[in-house]
C-alpha positions as MATLAB code, in Angstrom:
seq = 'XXXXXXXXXXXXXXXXXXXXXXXXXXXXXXXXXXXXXXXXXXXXXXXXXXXXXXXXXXXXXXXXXXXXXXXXXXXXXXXXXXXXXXXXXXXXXXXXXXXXXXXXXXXXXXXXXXXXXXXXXXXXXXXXXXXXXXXXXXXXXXXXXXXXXXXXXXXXXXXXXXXXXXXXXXXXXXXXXXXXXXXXXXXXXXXXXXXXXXXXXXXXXXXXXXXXXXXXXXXXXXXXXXXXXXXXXXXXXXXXXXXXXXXXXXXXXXXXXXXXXXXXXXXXXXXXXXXXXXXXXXXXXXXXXXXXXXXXXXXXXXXXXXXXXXXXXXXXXXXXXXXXXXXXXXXXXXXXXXXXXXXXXXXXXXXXXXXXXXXXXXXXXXXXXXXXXXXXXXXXXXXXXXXXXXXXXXXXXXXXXXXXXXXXXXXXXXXXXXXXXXXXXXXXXXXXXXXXXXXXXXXXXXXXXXXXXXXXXXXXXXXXXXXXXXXXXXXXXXXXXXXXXXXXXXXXXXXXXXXXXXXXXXXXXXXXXXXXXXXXXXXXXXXXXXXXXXXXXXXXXXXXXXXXXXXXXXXXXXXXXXXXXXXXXXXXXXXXXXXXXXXXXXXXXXXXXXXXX';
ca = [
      44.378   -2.602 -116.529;
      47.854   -1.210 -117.974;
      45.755    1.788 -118.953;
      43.958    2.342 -116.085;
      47.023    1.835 -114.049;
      49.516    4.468 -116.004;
      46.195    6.800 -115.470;
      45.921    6.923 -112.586;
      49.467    6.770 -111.536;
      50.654    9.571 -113.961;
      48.092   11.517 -113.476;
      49.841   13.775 -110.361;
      52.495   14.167 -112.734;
      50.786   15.513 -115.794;
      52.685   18.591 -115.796;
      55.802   16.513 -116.171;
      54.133   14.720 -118.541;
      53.187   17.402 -120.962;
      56.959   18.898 -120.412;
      57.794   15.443 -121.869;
      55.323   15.786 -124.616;
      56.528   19.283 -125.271;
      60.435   18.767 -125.778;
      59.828   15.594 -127.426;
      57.857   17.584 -130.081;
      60.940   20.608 -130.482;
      63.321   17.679 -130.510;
      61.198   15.859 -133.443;
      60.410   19.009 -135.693;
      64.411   19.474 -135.268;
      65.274   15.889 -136.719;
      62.401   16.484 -139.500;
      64.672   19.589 -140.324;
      67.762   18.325 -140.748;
      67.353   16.859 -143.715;
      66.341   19.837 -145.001;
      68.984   21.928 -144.003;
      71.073   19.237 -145.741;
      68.979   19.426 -148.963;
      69.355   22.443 -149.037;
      73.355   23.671 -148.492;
      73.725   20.164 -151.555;
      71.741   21.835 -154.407;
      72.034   25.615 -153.449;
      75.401   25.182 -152.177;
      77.422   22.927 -152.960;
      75.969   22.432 -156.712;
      76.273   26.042 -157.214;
      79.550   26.909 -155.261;
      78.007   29.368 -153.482;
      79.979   29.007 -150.015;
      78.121   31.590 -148.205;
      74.872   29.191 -148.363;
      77.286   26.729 -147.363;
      78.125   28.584 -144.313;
      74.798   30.227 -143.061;
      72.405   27.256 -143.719;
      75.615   25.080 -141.911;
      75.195   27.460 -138.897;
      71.681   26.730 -138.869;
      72.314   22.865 -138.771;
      74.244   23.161 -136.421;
      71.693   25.431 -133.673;
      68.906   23.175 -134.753;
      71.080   19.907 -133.856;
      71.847   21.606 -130.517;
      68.704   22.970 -129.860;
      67.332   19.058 -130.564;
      70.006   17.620 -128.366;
      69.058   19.815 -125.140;
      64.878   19.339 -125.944;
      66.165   15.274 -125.654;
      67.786   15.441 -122.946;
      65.106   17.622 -120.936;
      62.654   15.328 -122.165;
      64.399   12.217 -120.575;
      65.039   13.693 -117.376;
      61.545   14.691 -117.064;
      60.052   10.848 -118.152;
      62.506    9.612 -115.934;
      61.049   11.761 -112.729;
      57.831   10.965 -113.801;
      58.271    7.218 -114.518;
      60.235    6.303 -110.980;
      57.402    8.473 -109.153;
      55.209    5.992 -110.366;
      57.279    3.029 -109.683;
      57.303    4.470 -106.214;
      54.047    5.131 -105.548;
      52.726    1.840 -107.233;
      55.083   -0.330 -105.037;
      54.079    1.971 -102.169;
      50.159    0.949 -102.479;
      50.642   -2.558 -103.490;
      52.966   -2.640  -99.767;
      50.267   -1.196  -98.193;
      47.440   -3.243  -99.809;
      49.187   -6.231  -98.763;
      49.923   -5.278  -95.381;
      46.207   -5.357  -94.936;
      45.732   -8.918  -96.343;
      44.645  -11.409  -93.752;
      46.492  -15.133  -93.923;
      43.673  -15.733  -96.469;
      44.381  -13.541  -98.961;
      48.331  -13.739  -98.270;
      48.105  -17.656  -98.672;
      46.016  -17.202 -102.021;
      48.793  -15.459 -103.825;
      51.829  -16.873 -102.056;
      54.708  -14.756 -100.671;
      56.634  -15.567 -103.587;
      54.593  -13.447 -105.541;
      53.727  -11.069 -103.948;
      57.420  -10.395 -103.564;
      57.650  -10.565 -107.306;
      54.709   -8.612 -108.224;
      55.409   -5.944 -106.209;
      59.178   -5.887 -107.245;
      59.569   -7.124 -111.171;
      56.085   -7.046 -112.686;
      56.087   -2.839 -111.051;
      59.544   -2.280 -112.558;
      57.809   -3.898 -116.126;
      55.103   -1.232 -115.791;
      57.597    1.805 -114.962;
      59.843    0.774 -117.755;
      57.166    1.107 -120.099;
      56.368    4.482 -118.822;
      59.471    5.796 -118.834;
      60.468    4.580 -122.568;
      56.751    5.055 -124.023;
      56.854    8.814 -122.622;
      59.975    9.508 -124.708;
      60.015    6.817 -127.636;
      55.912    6.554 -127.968;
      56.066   10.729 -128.301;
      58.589   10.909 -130.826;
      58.308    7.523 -132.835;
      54.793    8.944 -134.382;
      56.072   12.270 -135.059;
      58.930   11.343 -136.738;
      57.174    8.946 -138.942;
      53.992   10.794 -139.829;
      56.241   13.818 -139.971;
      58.592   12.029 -142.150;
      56.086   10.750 -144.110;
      55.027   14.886 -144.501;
      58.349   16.323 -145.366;
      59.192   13.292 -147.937;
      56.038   14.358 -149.982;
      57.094   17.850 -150.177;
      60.491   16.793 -151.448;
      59.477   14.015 -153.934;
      55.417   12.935 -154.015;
      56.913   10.173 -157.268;
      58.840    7.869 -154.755;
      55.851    7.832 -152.057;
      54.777    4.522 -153.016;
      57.719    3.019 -151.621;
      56.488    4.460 -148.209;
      53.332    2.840 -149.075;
      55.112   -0.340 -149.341;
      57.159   -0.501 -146.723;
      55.653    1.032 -143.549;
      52.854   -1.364 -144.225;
      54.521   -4.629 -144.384;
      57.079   -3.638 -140.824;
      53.384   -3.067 -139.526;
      52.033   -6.272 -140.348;
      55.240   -8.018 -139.563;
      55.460   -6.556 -136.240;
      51.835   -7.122 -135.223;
      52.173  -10.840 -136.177;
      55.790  -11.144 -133.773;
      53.790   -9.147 -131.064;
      50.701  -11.671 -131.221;
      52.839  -14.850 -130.755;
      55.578  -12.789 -127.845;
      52.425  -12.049 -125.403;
      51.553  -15.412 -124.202;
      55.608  -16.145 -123.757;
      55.565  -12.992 -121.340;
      52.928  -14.208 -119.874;
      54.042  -17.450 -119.465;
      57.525  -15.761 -118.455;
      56.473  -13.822 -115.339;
      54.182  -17.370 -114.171;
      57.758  -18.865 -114.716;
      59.465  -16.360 -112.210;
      57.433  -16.913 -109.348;
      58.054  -20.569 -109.818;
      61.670  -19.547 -109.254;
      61.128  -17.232 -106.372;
      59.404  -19.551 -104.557;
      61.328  -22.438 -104.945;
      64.225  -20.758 -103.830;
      62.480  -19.194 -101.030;
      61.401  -22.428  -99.867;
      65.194  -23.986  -99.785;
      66.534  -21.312  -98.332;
      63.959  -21.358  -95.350;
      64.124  -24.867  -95.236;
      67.526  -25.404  -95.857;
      68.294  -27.435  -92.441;
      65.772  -29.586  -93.436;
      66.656  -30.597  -96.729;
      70.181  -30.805  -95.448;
      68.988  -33.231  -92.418;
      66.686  -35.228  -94.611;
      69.966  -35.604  -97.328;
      67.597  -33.851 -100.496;
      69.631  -31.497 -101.415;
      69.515  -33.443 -105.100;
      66.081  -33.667 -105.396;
      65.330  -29.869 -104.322;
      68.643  -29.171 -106.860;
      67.122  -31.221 -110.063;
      63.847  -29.308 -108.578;
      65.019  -26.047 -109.056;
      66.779  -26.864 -111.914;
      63.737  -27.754 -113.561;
      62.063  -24.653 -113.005;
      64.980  -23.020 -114.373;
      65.226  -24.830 -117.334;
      61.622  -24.033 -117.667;
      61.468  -19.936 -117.693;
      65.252  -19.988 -119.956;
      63.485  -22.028 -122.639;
      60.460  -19.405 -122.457;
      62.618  -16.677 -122.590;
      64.765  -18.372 -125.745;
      61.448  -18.327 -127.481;
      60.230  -14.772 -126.237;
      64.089  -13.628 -127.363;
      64.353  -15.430 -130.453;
      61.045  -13.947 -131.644;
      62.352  -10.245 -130.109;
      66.112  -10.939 -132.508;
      64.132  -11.713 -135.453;
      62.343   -8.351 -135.705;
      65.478   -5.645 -135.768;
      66.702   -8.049 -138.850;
      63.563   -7.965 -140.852;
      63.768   -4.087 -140.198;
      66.944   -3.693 -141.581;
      66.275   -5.749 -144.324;
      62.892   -3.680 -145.370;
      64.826   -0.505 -144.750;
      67.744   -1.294 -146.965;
      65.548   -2.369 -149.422;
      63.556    0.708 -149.731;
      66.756    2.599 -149.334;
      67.909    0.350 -152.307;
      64.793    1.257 -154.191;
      64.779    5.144 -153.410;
      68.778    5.411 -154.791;
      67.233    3.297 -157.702;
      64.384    5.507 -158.901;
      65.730    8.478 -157.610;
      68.724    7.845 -160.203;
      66.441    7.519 -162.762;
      64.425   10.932 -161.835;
      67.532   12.593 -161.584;
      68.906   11.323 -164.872;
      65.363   12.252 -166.337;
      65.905   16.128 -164.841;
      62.853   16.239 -162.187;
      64.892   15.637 -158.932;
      67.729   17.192 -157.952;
      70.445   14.985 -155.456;
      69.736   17.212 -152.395;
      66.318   16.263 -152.407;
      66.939   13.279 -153.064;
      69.395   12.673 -150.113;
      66.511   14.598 -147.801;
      64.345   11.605 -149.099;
      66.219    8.574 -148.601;
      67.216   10.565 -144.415;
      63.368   11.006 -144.553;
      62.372    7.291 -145.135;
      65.050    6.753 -142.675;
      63.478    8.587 -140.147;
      60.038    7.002 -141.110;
      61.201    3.889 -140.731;
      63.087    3.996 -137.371;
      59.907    5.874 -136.699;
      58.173    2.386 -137.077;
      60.756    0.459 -135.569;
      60.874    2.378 -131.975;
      56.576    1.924 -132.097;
      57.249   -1.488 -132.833;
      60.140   -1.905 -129.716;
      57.159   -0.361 -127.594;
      54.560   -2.127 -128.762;
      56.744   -5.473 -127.728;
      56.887   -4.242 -124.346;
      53.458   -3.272 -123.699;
      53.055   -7.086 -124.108;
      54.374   -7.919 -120.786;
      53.921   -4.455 -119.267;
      50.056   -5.705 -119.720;
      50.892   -8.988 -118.067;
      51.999   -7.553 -114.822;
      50.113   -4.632 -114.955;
      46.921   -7.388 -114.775;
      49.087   -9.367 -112.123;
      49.555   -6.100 -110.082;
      45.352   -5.304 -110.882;
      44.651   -8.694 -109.311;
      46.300   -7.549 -105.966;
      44.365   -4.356 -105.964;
      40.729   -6.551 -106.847;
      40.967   -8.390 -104.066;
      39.105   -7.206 -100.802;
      40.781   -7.973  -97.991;
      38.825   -9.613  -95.189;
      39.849   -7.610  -92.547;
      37.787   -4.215  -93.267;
      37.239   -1.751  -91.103;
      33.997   -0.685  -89.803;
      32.022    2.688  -91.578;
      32.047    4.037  -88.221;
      34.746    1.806  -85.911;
      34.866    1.611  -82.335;
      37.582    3.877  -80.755;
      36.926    3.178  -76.738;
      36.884    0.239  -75.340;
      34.682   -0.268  -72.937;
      35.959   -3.103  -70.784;
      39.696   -3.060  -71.484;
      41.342   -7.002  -71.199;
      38.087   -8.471  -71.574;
      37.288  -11.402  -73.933;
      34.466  -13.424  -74.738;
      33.634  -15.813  -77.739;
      29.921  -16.185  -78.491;
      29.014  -19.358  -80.474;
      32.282  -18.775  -83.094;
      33.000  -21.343  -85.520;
      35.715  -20.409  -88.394;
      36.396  -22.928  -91.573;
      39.067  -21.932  -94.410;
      37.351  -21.175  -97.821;
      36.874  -24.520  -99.294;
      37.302  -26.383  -96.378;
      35.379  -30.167  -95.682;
      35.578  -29.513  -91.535;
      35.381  -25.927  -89.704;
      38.692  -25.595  -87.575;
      36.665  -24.494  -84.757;
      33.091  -25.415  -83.801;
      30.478  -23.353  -81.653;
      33.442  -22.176  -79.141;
      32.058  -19.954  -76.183;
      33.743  -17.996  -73.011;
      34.298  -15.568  -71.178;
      37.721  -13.884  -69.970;
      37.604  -11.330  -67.102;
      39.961   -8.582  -67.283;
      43.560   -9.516  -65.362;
      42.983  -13.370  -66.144;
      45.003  -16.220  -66.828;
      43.683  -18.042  -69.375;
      45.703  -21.026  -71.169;
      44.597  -23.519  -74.048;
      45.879  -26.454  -74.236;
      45.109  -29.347  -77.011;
      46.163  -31.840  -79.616;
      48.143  -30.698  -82.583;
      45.436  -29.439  -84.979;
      43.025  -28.705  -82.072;
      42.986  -24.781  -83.218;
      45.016  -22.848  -80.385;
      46.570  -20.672  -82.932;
      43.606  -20.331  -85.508;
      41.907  -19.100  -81.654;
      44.440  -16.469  -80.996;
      44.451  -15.142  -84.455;
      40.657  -14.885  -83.855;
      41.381  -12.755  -80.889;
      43.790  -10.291  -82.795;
      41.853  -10.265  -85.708;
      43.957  -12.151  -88.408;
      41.183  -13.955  -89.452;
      37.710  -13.157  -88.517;
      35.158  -15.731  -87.776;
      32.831  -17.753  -90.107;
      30.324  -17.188  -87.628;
      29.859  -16.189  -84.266;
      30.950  -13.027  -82.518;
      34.706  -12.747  -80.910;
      34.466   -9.346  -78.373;
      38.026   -7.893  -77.207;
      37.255   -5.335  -74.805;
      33.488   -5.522  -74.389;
      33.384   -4.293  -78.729;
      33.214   -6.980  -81.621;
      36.315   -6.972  -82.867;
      34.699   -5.922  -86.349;
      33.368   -2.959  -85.018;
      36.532   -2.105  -83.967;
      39.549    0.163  -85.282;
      41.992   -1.983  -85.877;
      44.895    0.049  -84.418;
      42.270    0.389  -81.442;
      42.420   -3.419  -81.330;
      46.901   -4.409  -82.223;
      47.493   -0.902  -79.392;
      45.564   -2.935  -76.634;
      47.613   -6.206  -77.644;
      50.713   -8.303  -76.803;
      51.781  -10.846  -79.755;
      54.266  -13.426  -79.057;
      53.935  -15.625  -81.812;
      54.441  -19.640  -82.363;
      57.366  -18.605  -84.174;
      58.885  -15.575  -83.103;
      60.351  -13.486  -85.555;
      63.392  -10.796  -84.980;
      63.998   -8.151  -87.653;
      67.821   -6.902  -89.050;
      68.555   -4.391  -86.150;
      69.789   -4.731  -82.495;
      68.542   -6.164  -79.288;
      67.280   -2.431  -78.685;
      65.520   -1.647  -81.984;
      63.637   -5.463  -81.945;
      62.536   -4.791  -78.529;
      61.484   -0.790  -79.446;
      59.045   -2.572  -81.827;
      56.699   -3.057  -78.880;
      57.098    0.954  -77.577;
      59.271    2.908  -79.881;
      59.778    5.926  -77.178;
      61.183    3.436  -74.151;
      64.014    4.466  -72.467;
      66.777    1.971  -71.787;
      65.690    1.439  -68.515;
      62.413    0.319  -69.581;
      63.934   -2.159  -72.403;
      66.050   -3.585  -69.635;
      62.897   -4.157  -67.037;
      61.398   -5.694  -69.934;
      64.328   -7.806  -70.648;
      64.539   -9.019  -66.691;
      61.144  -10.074  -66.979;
      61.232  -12.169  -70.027;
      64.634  -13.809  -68.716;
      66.669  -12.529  -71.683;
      68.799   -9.416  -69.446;
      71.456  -12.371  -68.787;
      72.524  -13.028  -72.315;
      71.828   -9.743  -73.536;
      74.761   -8.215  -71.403;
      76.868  -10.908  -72.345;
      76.693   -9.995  -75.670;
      79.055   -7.696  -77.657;
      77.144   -4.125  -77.061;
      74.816   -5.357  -75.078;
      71.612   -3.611  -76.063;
      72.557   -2.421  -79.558;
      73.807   -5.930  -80.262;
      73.641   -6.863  -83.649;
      70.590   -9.252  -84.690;
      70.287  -10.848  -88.118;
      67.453  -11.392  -90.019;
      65.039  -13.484  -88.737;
      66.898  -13.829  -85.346;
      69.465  -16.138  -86.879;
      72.121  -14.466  -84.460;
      70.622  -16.264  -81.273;
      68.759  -19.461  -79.899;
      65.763  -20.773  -80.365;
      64.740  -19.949  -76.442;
      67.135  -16.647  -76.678;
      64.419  -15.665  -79.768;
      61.402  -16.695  -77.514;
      62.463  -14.673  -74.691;
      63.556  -11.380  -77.078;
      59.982  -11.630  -78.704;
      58.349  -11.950  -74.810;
      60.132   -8.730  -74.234;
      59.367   -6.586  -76.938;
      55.442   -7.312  -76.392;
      56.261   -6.846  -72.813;
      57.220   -3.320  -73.113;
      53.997   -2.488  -74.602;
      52.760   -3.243  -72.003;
      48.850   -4.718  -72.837;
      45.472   -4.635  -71.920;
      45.688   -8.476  -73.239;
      49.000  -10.827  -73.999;
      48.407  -13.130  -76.409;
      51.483  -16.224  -75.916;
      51.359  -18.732  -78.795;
      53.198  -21.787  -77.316;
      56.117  -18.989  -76.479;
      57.747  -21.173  -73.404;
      58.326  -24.532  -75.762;
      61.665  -23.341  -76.285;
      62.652  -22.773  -72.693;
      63.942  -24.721  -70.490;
      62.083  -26.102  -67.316;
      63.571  -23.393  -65.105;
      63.940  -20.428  -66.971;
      60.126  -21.005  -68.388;
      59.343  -21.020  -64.637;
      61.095  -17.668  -63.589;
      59.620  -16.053  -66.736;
      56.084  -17.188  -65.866;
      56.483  -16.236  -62.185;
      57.508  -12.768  -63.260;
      55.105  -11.973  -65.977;
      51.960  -12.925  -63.297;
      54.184  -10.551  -60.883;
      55.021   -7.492  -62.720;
      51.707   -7.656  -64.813;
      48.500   -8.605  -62.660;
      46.832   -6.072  -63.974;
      47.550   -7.971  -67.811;
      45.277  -10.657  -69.152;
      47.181  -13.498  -70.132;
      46.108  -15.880  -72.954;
      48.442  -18.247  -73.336;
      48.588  -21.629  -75.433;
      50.912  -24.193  -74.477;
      52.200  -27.865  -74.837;
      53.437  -28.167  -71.977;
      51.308  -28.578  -68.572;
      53.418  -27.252  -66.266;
      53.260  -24.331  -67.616;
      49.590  -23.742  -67.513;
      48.772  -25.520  -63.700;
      48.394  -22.178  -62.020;
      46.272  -20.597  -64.655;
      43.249  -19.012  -64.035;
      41.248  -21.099  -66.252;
      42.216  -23.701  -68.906;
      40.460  -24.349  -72.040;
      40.710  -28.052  -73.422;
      40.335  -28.016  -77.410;
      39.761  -31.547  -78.839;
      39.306  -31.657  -83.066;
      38.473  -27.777  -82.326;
      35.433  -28.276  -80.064;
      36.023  -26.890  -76.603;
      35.750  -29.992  -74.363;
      36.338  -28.404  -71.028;
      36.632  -25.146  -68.916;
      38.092  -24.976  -65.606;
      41.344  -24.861  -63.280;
      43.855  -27.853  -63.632;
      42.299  -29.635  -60.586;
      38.860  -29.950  -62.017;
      40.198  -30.278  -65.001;
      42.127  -33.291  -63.597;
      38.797  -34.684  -62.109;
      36.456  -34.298  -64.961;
      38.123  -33.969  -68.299;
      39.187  -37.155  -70.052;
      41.185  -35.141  -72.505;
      42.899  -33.346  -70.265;
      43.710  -35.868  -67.997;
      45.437  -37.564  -70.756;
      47.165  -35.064  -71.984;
      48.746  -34.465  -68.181;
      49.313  -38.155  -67.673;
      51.495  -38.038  -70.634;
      53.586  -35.511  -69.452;
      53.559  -35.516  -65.647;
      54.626  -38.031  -63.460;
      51.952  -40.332  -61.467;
      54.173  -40.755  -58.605;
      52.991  -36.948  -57.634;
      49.048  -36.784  -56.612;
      49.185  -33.267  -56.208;
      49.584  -32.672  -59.675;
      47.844  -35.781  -61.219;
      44.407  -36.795  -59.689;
      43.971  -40.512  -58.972;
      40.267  -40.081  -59.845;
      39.094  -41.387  -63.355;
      36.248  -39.479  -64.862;
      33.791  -41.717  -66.884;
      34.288  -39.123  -69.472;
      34.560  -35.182  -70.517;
      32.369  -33.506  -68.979;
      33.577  -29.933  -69.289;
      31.594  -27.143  -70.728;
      30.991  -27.969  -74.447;
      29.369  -25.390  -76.847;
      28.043  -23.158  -74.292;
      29.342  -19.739  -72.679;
      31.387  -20.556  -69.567;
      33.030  -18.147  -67.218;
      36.539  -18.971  -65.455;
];
């Protein structure tokens, strides 16, 4: 996968690449030089006091050193172009891989994850580019061109080259073999940590409120403790291999000064060659040592580079068709035929055999238990999660069939939990129609009840909103996020219990002005609360997520147990317009079969 990857990601930039490859070479043939040069100014030189040797091969030194210093330096800046291209374009695709992932494929990785795999395990991969580029090019050339120039000088102390390379290899291999299950281990260990502290920070108020903040401490502590002991092992194997070199290199440089002494007692060397010999093994060796840094990192390069593959293998649910739908037919329609939907692995579907139909301009409201499957029904209906079986229709078109920015254009989102980005009032509510005037944001504003506080804040529409909406109230949120899918203005507005955090009258004036200003809009909207669903079109009554009942809140009131108990529980008795005094034997609402409001 790390090969495939630095392919394929490297590839656009193979001219950069081969600039790399290019300077790296000049800059290596002008370190194999050197020595040399150095040989040569000792015994023709300074041995015979000839200055002028001295001089001219001195010049030359010192053109080839400069010469090697500018082919370096071009060479990095052109690995480190290439390398961050390919950090950038990497973290690019895995963004917009995962932006197609349904909650399936989200919820099988984690966000966590995610977050680190498209952050830390990418930066593992460009690192490795950028230093194998420059220190993978040169650490061969040096050493098999070391290995080269130290024959020509002095083929009788070869063996010790023989010796030595060998044994780094075969040390380094065996530190390498035991370091790639600790990386491994290592980056499993940092998503621990990410999501640990992702959790606690989300759910700080209620570790606070339920008085864990020990437990959740010793918690992440733990997980702490866990990835610094695997990176004291990872580390301590990583120190022990720079000793080991130095050890084998001063040993051979021990042994070279040792039988060079004796060749050049014996006549058959002279000490320039043999100081080019000893810079020579020097060169082979760190040679070795720079393949052996890289070949530590491709370790755990490979680790996320297979973590990073793993994103890209999996096919995410929500395809588009060969040929997609690009008209609707029957704008603000909806109808579910027979659609049942059960997570992957799961004992019980979520929903069973729902059917109905929604006319265009509709109210339609769900109402249910906890667990009935209001959301999981919406998120059928925008196309989250597609059905197990069964064919959901948005505008006359399976929602399959259609192109998905065909489908999210003709939709209005308020989610169960509304979410506000970092921005202002303006640029939260722009997410629903990016060109709308101010006017426009206001009208939206006055319909979802938020103008009010918005000009009472400080700037009024380019108030500043945190993250997340942590700036403003719960109901202040709820009434931002009604606004900014307001302003798109929908074929179909899709209202996730977005009124729980409103009070009585405010969730009245917003619901009277949304069936106002948008009649032409169909409304689905889930909700807890009764009152806010009694003048709906049609209600749908979800019990264990079979559809129990279809009909207005009257005959609801008269023929659906479930409903009836869910209004009982909420509305007051006292009132028999709103609660029937009539007691149906049972539910008797449309169950399993295609219903009309």
């Amino acid at each position: 996968m790390l090969r495939h990857l630095l392919w394929r990601y490297l590839r656009p930039y193979r001219w950069l690449m081969l600039g790399v490859l290019l300077f790296q070479f000049l800059a290596a043939l002008g370190m194999l030089w050197l020595p040399h040069l150095n040989a040569d100014i000792i015994d023709q030189g300074v041995a015979t006091g000839d200055t002028g040797v001295i001089w001219r091969t001195g010049g030359w030194m010192l053109l080839v050193s400069f010469a090697q210093i500018v082919a370096s330096v071009i060479a990095m800046r052109l690995a480190a172009k290439a390398s961050m291209a390919l950090g950038r374009d990497l973290r690019d695709n895995i963004y917009s891989r995962v932006s197609g992932f349904s909650e399936r494929e989200v919820s099988q990785f984690g966000a966590g994850s995610l977050i680190t795999r498209n952050t830390n395990d990418v930066q593992q991969v460009q690192s490795l580019a950028m230093m194998g580029s420059t220190m993978m090019v040169s650490a061969p050339m040096l050493a098999i061109g070391g290995i080269i120039m130290a024959l020509r000088q002095d083929v009788g102390l070869s063996w010790l080259i023989g010796v030595s390379v060998p044994l780094l290899l075969v040390i380094s291999l065996i530190i390498i073999s035991k370091m790639l299950p600790l990386f491994r281990a290592y980056q499993v260990k940092l998503d621990d940590i990410n999501r640990i502290t992702r959790e606690q920070l989300t759910g700080v108020r209620v570790v606070r409120a339920f008085v864990r903040e020990s437990i959740e401490a010793a918690r992440f502590r733990k997980a702490n403790t866990d990835i610094t002991e695997v990176g004291r092992k990872a580390g301590s194997l990583f120190v022990f291999l720079f000793p080991v070199v130095m050890l084998i290199l001063n040993v051979t440089v021990i042994g070279v000064l040792w039988f060079g002494a004796i060749e050049i007692d014996g006549g058959t060397v002279e000490i320039g060659t043999l100081m080019a010999f000893m810079q020579y093994v020097a060169q082979i060796l760190s040679g070795v040592l720079m393949a052996s840094f890289m070949t530590m990192m491709i370790p755990r390069a490979a680790v996320s580079a297979q973590r990073i593959g793993e994103v890209f293998d999996v096919e995410p649910t929500l395809t588009e068709a060969a040929n997609p739908v690009r008209e609707l037919p029957a704008p603000g329609s909806i109808r579910f035929d027979d659609v049942t939907f059960a997570f992957p692995g799961a004992e019980e579907p979520v929903l069973h055999n729902i059917s109905f139909t929604v006319q265009p301009g509709q109210t339609v409201a769900v109402v249910g238990s906890t667990g009935a499957g209001k959301t999981t029904l919406l998120n059928l209906i925008s196309r989250m999660i597609d059905p197990t079986s069964g064919v959901v229709e948005v505008g006359g078109v399976d929602v399959r069939e259609l192109e998905l920015e065909t489908l999210w254009s003709g939709l209005g989102l308020v989610p169960q939990r509304p979410f506000l980005f970092a921005g202002t009032v303006a640029s939260n509510t722009r997410l629903g129609k990016e060109d709308a005037t101010d006017a426009e944001v206001w009208r939206a504003l006055e319909i979802a009840q938020a103008a009010g506080f918005v000009a009472e804040m400080d700037g009024e529409l380019d108030a500043t909103i945190s993250q997340g909406g942590t700036t403003v109230s719960g109901g202040q949120r709820q009434r931002l996020a009604i606004a900014r899918a307001v302003l798109r203005h929908p074929n179909i507005l899709l209202l996730d219990d977005s009124f729980s955090a409103l009070d009585v009258t405010t969730d009245a004036n917003l619901r009277a002005a949304l069936w106002q200003e948008m009649p032409d809009v169909t409304k689905f909207v889930v909700a807890q609360r009764v009152s806010s669903i009694m003048d709906a079109d049609a209600i749908l009554v979800l019990n264990d997520g079979r559809l129990t009942g279809i009909g207005t809140h009257d005959e609801l009131l008269a023929t659906n147990q479930t409903y009836r108990e869910i209004a009982e529980s909420q509305l007051s008795l006292d009132a028999p317009s709103v609660v029937s005094t009539t007691t149906p034997e049972g539910d008797t609402g449309t169950q399993g079969e295609e219903a009309q409001p």
